[in-house]
CSV table of C-alpha atoms in Angstrom, one decimal:
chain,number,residue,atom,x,y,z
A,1,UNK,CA,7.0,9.3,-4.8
A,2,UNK,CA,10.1,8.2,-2.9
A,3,UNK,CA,12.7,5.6,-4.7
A,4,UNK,CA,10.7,2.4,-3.1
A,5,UNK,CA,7.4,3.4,-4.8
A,6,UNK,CA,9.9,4.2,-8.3
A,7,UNK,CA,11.0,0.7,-7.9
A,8,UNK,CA,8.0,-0.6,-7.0
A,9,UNK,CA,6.4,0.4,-10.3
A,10,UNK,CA,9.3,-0.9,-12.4
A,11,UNK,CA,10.1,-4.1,-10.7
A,12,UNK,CA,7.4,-5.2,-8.2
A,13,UNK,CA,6.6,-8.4,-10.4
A,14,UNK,CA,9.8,-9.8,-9.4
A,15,UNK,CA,9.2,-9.6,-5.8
A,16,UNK,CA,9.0,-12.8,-3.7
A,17,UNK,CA,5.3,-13.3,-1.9
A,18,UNK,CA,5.4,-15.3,1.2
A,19,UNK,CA,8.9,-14.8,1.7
A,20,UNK,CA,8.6,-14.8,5.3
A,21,UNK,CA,8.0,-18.9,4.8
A,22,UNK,CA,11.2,-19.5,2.7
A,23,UNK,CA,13.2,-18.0,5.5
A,24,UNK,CA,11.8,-20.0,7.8
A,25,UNK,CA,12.0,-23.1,6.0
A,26,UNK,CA,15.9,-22.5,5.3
A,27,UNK,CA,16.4,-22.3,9.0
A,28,UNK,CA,14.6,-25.1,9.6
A,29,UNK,CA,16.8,-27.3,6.8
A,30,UNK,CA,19.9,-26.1,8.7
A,31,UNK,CA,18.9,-27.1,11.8
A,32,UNK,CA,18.1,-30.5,10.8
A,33,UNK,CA,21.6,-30.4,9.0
A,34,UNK,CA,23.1,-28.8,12.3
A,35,UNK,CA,21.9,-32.1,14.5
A,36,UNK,CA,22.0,-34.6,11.3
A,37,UNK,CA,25.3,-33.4,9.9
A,38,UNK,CA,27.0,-30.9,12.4
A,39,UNK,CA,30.5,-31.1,10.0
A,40,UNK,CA,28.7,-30.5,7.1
A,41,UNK,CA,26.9,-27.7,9.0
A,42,UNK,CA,29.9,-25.9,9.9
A,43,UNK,CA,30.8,-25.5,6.0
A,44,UNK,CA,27.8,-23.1,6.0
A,45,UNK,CA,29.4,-20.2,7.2
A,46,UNK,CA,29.9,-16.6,5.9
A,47,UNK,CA,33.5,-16.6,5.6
A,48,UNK,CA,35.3,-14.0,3.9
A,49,UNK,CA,38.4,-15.8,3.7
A,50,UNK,CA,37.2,-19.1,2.5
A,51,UNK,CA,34.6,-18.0,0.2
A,52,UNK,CA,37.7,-15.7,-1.8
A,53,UNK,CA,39.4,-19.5,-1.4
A,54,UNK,CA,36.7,-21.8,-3.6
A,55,UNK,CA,33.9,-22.0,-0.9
A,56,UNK,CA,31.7,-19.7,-2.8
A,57,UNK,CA,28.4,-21.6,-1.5
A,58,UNK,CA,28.8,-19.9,1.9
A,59,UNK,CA,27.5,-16.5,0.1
A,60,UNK,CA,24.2,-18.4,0.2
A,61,UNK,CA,24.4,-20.8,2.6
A,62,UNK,CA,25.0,-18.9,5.8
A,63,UNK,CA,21.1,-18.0,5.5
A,64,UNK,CA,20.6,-21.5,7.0
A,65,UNK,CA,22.4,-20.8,10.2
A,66,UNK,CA,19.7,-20.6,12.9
A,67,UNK,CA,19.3,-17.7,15.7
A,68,UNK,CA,20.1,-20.4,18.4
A,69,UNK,CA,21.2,-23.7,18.6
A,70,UNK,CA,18.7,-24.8,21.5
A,71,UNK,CA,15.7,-27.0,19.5
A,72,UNK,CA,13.3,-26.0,21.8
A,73,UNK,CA,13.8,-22.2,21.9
A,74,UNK,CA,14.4,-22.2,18.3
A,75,UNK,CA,10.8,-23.7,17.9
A,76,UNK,CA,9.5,-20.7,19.4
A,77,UNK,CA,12.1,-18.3,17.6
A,78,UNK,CA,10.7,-19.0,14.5
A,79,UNK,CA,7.4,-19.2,15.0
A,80,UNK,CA,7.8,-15.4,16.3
A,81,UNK,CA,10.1,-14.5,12.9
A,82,UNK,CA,7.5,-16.2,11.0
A,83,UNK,CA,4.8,-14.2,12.4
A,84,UNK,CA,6.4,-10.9,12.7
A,85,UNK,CA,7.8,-11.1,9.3
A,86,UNK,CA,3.8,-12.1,7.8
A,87,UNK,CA,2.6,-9.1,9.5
A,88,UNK,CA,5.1,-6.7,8.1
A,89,UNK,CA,4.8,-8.2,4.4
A,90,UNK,CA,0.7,-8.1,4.6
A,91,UNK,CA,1.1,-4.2,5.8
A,92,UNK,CA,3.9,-3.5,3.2
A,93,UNK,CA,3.5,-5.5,0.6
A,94,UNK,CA,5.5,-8.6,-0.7
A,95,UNK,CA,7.7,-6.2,-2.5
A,96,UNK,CA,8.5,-3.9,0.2
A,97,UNK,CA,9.3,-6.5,2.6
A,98,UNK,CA,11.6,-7.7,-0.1
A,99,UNK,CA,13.6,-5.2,-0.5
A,100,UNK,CA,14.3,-4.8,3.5
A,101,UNK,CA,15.1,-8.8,3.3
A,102,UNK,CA,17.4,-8.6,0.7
A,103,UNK,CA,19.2,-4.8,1.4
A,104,UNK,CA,19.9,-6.3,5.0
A,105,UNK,CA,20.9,-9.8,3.2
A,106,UNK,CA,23.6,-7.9,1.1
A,107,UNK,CA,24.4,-5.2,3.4
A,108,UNK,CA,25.6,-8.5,6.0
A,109,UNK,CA,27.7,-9.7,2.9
A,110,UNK,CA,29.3,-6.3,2.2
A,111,UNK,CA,29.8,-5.8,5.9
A,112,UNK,CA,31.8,-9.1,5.9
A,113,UNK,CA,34.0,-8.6,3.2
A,114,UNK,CA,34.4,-5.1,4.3
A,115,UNK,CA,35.3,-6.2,7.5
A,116,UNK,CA,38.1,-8.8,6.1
A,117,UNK,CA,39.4,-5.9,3.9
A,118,UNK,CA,39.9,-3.6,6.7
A,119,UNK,CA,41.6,-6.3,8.6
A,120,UNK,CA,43.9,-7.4,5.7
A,121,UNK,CA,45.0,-4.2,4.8
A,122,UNK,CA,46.1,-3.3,8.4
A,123,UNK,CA,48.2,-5.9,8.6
A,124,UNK,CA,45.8,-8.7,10.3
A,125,UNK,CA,46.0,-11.3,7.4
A,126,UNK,CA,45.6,-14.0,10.0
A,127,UNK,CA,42.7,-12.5,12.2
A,128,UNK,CA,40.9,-11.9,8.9
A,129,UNK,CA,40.5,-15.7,8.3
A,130,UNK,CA,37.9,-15.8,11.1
A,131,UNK,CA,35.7,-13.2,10.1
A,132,UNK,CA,32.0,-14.5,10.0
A,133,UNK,CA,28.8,-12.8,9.9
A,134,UNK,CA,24.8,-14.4,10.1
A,135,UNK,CA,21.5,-13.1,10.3
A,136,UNK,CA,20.9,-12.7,13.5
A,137,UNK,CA,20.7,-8.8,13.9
A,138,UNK,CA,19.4,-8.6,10.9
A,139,UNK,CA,16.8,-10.3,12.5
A,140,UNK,CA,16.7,-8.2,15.7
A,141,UNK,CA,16.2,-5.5,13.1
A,142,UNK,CA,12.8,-6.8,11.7
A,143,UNK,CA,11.4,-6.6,15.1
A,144,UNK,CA,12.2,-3.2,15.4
A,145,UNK,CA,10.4,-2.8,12.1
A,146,UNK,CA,7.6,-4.8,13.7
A,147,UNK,CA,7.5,-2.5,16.3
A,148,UNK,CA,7.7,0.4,14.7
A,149,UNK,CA,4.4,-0.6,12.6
A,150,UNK,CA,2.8,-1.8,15.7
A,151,UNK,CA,3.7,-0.5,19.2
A,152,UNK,CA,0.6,-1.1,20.9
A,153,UNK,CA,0.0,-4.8,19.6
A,154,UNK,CA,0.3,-7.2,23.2
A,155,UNK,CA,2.3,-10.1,23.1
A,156,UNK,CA,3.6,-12.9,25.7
A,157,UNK,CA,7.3,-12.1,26.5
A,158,UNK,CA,8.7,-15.6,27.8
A,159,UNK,CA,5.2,-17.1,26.6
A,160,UNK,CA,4.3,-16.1,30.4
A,161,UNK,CA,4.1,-12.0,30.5
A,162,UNK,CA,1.7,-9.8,28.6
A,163,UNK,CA,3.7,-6.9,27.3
A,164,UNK,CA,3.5,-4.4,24.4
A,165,UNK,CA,5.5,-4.8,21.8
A,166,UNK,CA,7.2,-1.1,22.0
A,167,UNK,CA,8.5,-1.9,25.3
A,168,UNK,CA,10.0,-5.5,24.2
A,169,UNK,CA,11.3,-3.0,21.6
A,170,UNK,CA,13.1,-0.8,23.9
A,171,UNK,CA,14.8,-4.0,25.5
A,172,UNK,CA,16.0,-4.6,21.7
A,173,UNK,CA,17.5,-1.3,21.5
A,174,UNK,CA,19.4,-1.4,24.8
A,175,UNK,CA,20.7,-4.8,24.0
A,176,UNK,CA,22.1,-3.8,21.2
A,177,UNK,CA,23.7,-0.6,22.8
A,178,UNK,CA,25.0,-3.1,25.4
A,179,UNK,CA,26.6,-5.1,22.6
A,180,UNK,CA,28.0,-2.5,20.4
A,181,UNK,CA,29.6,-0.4,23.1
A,182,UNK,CA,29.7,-2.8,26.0
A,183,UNK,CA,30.3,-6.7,25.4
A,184,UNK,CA,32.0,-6.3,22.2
A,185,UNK,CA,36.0,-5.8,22.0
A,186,UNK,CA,37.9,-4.7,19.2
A,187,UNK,CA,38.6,-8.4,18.4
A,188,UNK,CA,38.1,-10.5,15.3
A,189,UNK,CA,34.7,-11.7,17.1
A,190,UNK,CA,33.9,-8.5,18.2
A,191,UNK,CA,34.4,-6.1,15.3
A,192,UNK,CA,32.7,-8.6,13.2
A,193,UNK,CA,29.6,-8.1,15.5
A,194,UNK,CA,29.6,-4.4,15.4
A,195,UNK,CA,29.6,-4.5,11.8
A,196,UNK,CA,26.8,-6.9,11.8
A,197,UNK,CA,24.6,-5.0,14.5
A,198,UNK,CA,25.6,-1.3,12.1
A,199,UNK,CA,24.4,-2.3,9.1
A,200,UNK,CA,21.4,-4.4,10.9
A,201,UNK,CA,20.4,-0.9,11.9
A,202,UNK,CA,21.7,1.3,9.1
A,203,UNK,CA,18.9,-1.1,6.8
A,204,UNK,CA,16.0,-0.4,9.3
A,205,UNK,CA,17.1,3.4,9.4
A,206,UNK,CA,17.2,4.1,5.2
A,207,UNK,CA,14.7,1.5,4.9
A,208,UNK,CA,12.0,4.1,7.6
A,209,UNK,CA,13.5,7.7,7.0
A,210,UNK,CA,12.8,6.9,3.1
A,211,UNK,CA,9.0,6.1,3.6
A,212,UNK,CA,8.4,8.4,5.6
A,213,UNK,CA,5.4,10.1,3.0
A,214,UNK,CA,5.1,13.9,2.4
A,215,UNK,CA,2.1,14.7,1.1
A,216,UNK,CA,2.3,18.1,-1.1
A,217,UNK,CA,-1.1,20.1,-2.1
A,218,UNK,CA,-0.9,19.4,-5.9
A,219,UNK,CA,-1.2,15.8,-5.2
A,220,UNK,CA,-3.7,15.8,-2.8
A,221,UNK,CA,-5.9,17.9,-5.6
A,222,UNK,CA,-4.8,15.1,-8.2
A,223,UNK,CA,-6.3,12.4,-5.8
A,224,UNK,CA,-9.4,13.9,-5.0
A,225,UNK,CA,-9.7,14.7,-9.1
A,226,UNK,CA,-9.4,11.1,-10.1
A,227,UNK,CA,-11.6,9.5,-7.2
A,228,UNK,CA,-14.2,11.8,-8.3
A,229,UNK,CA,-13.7,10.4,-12.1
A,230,UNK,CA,-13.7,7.0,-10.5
A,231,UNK,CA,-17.2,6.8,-8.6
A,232,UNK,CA,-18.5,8.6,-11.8
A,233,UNK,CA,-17.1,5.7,-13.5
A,234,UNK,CA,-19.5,3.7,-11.3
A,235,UNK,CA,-22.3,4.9,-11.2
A,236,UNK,CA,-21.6,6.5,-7.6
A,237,UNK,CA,-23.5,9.6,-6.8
A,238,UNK,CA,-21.4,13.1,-6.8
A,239,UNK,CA,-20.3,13.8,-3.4
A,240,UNK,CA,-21.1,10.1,-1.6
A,241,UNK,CA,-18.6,8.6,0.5
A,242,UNK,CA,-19.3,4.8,1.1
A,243,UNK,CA,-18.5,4.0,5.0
A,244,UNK,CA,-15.5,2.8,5.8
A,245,UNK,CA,-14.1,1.0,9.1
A,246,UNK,CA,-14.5,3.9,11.8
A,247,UNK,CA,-16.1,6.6,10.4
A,248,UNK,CA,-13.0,6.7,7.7
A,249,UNK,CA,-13.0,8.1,4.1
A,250,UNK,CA,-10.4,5.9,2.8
A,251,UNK,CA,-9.5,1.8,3.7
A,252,UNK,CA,-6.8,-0.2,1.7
A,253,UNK,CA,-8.9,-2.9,0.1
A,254,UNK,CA,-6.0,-5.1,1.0
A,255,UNK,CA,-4.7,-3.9,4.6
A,256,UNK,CA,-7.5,-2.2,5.6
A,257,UNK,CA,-5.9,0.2,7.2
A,258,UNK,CA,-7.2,4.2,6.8
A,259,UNK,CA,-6.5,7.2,6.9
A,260,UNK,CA,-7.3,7.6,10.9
A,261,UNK,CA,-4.2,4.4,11.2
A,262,UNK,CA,-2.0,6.6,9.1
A,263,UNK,CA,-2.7,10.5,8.6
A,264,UNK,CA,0.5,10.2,6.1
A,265,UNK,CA,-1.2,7.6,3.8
A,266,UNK,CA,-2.0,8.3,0.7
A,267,UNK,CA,-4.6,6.0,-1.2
A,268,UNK,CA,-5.5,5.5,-5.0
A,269,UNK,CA,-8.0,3.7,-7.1
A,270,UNK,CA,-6.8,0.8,-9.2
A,271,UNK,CA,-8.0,1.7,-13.0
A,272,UNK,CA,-6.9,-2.5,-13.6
A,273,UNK,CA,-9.8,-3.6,-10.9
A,274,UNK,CA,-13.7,-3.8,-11.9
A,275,UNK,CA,-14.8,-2.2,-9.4
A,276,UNK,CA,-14.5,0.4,-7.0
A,277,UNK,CA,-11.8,-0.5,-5.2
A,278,UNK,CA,-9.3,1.3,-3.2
A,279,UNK,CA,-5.7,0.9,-2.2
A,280,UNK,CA,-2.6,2.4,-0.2
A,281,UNK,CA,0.3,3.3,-1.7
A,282,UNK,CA,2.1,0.5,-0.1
A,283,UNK,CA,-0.1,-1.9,-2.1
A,284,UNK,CA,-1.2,-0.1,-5.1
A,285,UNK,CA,1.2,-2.0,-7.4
A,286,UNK,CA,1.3,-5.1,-5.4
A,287,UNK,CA,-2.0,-6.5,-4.8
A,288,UNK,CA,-3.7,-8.9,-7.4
A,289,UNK,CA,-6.6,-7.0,-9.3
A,290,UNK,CA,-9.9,-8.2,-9.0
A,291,UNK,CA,-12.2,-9.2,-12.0
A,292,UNK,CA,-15.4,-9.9,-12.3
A,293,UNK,CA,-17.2,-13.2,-13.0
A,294,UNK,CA,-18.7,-13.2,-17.0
C-alpha cells in the first residue's frame, strides 16, 4: 500500500467531494470581481512581499484569479477544468483528487515564498516585492493528469478539431518546454514562472510515480482468500464468477473500470456494504456503502 492509500485510510473523511465545482465557482466570483471591482481585484494576488506586510488574505485569495482575462474564452476555460477535473475525481476518488489540488495549492505557495527568499537573500530586496504566482500551471498540470488517465478519449481542440487528448497533451508539454527554457528570462517575471511551471510538474510527477501499484504474490493470495470468503458470505456458489463488463472478473462498483482498463488494479470487497459489492483500491475507502432497504 503506498502513502496515498495510508492516508486514505486515516483521513479520507476529511476529503472535499465535488471539489472540482468550488474551484470553478471561485474563478467565477473573481471574474465578476475582476470586471465589477478591477482595484479590489488586484488586491488578490499571491504576493510574497505584501502578504509578510499585513495582506495575509492573498494566501487564499489568489485561487480567485482566473486562467485568462478574456470572458468569452474563459467560459469555455472552465467548462473544460470543470470537466477534466470531474473525470479525474470520479476515477480517483474525492480524496485522491484532493490531495493533488491541495499538494499543487501549497507547493505554488512554498514556491513563492521560496522564490522571494532566494531573491532577498541575494541581494534583490526590491525585485522580490514583485514576486507573484497563480494557478495557472497548476492547472496545465491537471490536464496532463487527464491525459495520463485518458489518452485515447476525443475532444474538440478550438471547439472546431477532433483530436485525442494525448496529442493536445504533447502540445502541453512542449509549451511548457517552450516556457521554461525559451520565453522565460532570469527576471522577476520570469523566475517566478519557472518556479510555478517546476512545482506544477514536480506535483503531477510524485503525485503518478507514487501510484504507480505493484502487486506482490502474498497479496494477490490474500485477495483471492477473502473474495472466496465473501461470495460464501452470499450464498455464491464456489468457483462462480458473475459477468462483468467485457468478459472481466473484477469491475469497480463505482468507476467501473476492470482489470482489462488497468492490469495494475487491484480490487477488494467492502465488508461495510450488504451486498456483494466490489471496489478498486482507488475507491475502496471513498465510496458511500450501500445498505439495504428493512
Amino acid at each position: 500500500m503506498n502513502w496515498l492509500n495510508k492516508l486514505e485510510r486515516k483521513f479520507g473523511r476529511f476529503s472535499i467531494p465535488g471539489l472540482p465545482k468550488y474551484i470553478i465557482l471561485l474563478y467565477v466570483v473573481g471574474i465578476m470581481v475582476q470586471f465589477a471591482a478591477p482595484e479590489l481585484y488586484s488586491q488578490f494576488t499571491l504576493n510574497p512581499y505584501l502578504i509578510l506586510h499585513g495582506q495575509v488574505w492573498r494566501i487564499f485569495t489568489f485561487l480567485l484569479i482566473a486562467p485568462s482575462t478574456n470572458l468569452f474564452f474563459m467560459i469555455f476555460v472552465l467548462l473544460f477544468y470543470y470537466s477534466i477535473a470531474s473525470s479525474l475525481e470520479q476515477v480517483w476518488g474525492s480524496f485522491r483528487f484532493t490531495m493533488y489540488y491541495m499538494i499543487g495549492v501549497l507547493g505554488t505557495i512554498s514556491g513563492a515564498f521560496l522564490t522571494y527568499l532566494i531573491l532577498v537573500l541575494s541581494g534583490g530586496e526590491f525585485n522580490a516585492m514583485f514576486v507573484q504566482m497563480d494557478t495557472f500551471y497548476l492547472n496545465l498540470s491537471l490536464f496532463l493528469a487527464y491525459a495520463m488517465m485518458f489518452p485515447d478519449m476525443q475532444v474538440l481542440f478550438y471547439m472546431i478539431i477532433p483530436m485525442k487528448v494525448k496529442w493536445l497533451a504533447y502540445l502541453d508539454a512542449a509549451y511548457l518546454f517552450y516556457t521554461f527554457f525559451i520565453a522565460t528570462d532570469f527576471t522577476v517575471t520570469g523566475i517566478s514562472i519557472k518556479v510555478s511551471i517546476v512545482v506544477a510538474l514536480l506535483n503531477f510527477v510524485l503525485f503518478f510515480f507514487s501510484t504507480k501499484k505493484m502487486k506482490a504474490k502474498g497479496a494477490m493470495f490474500g485477495q483471492k482468500v477473502r473474495q472466496r470468503k465473501r461470495k460464501a458470505q452470499f450464498g455464491e456458489p464456489a468457483g462462480h464468477v458473475e459477468p462483468k463488463k467485457n468478459g472481466a472478473r473484477h469491475e469497480c462498483a463505482v468507476c467501473h473500470r476492470t482489470e482489462l482498463d488497468d492490469p495494475t488494479l487491484e480490487f477488494r470487497y467492502c465488508s461495510k456494504c450488504e451486498g456483494n459489492y466490489e471496489y478498486c483500491q482507488d475507491h475502496l475507502f471513498t465510496h458511500v456503502h450501500v445498505k439495504k432497504d428493512k
